[in-house]
Short mmCIF file of C-alpha atoms in Angstrom, two decimals:
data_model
loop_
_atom_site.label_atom_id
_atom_site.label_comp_id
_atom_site.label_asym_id
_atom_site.label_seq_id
_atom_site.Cartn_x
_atom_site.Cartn_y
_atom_site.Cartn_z
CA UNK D 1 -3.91 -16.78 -27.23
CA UNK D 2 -0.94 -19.24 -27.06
CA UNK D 3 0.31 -20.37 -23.68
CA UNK D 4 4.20 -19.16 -23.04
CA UNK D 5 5.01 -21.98 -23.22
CA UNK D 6 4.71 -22.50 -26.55
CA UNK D 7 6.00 -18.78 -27.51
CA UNK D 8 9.39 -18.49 -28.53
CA UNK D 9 11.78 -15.57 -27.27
CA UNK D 10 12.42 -12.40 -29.23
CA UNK D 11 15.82 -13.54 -29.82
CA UNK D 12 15.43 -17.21 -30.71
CA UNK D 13 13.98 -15.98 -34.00
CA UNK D 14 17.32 -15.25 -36.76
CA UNK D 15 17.81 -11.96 -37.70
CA UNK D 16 19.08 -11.99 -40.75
CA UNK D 17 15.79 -11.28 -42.23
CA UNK D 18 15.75 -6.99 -43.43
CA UNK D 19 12.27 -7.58 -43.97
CA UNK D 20 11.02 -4.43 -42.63
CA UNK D 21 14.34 -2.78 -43.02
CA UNK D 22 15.67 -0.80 -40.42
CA UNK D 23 12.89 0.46 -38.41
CA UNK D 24 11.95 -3.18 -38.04
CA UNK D 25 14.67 -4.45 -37.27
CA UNK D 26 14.95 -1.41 -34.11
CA UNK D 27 11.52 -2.97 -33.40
CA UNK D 28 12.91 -6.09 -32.94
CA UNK D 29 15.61 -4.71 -30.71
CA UNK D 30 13.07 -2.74 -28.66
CA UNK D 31 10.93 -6.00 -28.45
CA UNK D 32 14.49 -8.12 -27.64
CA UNK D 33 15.36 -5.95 -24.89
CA UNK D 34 11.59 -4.90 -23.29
CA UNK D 35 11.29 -9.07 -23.39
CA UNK D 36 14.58 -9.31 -21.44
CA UNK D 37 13.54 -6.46 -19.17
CA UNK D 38 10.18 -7.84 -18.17
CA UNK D 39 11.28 -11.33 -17.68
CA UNK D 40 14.39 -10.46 -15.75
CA UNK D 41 13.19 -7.41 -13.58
CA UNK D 42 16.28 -5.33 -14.65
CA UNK D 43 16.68 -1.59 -15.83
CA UNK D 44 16.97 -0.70 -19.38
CA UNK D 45 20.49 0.87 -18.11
CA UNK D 46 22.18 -2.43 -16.73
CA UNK D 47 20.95 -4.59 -19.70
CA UNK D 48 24.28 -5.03 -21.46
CA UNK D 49 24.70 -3.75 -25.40
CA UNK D 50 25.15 -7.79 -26.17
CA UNK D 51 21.41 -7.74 -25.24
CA UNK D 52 19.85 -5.04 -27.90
CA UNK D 53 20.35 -7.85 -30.97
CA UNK D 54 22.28 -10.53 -32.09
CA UNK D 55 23.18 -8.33 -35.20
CA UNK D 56 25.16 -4.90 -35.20
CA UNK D 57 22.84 -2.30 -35.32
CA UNK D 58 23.51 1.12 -36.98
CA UNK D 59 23.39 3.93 -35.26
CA UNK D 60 20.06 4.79 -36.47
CA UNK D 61 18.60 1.88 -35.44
CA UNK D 62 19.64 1.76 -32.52
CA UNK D 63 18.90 5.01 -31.59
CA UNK D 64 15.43 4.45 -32.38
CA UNK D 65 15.38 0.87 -30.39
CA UNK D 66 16.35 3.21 -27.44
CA UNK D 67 13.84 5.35 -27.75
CA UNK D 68 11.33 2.96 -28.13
CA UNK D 69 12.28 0.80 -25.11
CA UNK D 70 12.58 3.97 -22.59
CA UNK D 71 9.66 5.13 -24.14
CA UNK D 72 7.56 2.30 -23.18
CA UNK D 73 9.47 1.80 -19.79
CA UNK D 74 8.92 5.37 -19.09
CA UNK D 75 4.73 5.44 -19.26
CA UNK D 76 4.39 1.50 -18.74
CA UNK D 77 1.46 3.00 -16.37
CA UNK D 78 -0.02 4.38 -18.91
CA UNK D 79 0.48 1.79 -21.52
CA UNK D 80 -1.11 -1.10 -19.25
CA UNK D 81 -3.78 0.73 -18.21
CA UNK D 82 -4.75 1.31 -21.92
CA UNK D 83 -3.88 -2.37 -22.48
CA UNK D 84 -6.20 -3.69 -19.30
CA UNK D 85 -9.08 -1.71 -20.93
CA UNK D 86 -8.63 -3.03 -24.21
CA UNK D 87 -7.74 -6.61 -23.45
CA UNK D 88 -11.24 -7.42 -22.93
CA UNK D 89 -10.93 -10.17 -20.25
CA UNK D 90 -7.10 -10.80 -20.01
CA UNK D 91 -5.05 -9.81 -17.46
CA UNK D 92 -2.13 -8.38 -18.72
CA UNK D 93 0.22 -11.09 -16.39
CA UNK D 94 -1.81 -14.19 -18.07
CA UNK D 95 -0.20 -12.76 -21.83
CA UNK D 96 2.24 -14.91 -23.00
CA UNK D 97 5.34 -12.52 -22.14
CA UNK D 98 6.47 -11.55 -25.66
CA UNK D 99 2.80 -10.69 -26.66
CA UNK D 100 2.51 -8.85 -23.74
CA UNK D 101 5.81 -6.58 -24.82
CA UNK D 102 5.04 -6.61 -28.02
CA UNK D 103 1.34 -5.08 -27.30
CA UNK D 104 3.22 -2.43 -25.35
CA UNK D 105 5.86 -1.10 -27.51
CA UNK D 106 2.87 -0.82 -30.21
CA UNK D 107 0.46 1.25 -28.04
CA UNK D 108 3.36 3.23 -27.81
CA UNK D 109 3.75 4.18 -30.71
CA UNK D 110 0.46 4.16 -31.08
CA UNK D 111 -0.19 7.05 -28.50
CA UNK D 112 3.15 8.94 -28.24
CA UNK D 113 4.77 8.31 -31.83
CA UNK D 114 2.00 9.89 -33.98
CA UNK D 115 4.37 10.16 -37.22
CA UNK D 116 4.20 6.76 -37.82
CA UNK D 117 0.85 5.83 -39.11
CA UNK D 118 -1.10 4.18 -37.11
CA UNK D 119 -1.87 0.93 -39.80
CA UNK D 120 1.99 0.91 -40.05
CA UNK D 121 2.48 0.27 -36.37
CA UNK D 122 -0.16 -2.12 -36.32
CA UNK D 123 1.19 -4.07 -39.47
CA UNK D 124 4.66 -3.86 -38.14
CA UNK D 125 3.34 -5.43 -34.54
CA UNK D 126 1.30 -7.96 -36.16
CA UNK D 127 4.05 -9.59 -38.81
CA UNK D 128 6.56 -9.54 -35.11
CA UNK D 129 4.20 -11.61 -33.54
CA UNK D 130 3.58 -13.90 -36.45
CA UNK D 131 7.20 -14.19 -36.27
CA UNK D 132 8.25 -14.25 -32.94
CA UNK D 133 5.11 -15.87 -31.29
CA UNK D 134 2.05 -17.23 -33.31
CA UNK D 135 -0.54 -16.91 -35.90
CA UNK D 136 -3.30 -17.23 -33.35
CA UNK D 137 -1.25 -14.51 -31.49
CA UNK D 138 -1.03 -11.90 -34.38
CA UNK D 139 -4.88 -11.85 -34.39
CA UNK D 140 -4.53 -11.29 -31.10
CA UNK D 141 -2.38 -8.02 -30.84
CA UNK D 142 -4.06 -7.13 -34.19
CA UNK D 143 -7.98 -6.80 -32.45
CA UNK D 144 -6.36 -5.58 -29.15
CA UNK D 145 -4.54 -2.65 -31.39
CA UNK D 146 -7.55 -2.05 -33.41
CA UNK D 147 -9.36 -1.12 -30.86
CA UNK D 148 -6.44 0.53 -28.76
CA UNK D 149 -6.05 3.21 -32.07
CA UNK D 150 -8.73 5.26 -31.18
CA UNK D 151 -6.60 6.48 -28.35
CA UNK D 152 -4.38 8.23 -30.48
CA UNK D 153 -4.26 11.95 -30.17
#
């Protein structure tokens, strides 16, 4: 697990990459703005638009950002509970920050977004934190959600 120091922000990476196409790139968002929201202390609501990405977003997109964010502001209870379980020996304010949001909006998914298979989520979370943190940190969120899957109703 990297130190935060040495983790870059969700939006320090460029986002010109589709890789992923669109429901990535609403990951991204989500991830942009959950980062932003944990760091700062501030509301989903009074994070300005400027904040979702440094791209324009379709409406599709970012309709499913939103959803993603709330949804993982609305039962972050939940979420880090299932994270402190699962996180074998980490406390969840040690994570570097951005694999600590991006853990959460995947065991989202994970337990309230069952359309999405469950590999899917995992894949998606694991190439964000390859890109947005590190290598060492994709293994990281990938055996933390491995485990965390067999919560899914």
């Amino acid at each position: 697990m990297p130190e935060a120091s040495h983790v870059r922000s969700p939006g320090a990476a460029k986002h010109g990459n589709t890789a992923g196409g669109a429901r990535r790139q609403a990951r991204e968002a989500a991830l942009q703005i959950l980062y932003l929201s944990d760091l700062s202390k501030t509301l989903l609501s009074d994070l300005p638009v400027k904040a979702w990405s440094d791209e324009p977003l379709s409406s599709k997109t970012r309709d499913f950002a939103q959803h993603l964010a709330a949804g993982v502001l609305e039962t972050l209870g939940t979420i880090d509970t299932l994270l402190k379980k699962y996180a074998e020996n980490w406390e969840l304010s040690r994570m570097a920050a951005v694999d600590r949001c991006i853990l959460r909006l995947a065991t989202f998914e994970l337990i309230k977004d069952v359309g999405t298979p469950e590999n899917v989520i995992i894949n998606e979370a694991v190439e964000i934190a390859k890109k947005y943190s590190t290598a060492e940190s994709s293994k990281f969120v990938n055996g933390i959600l491995d485990k965390l899957k067999k919560e899914r109703l």
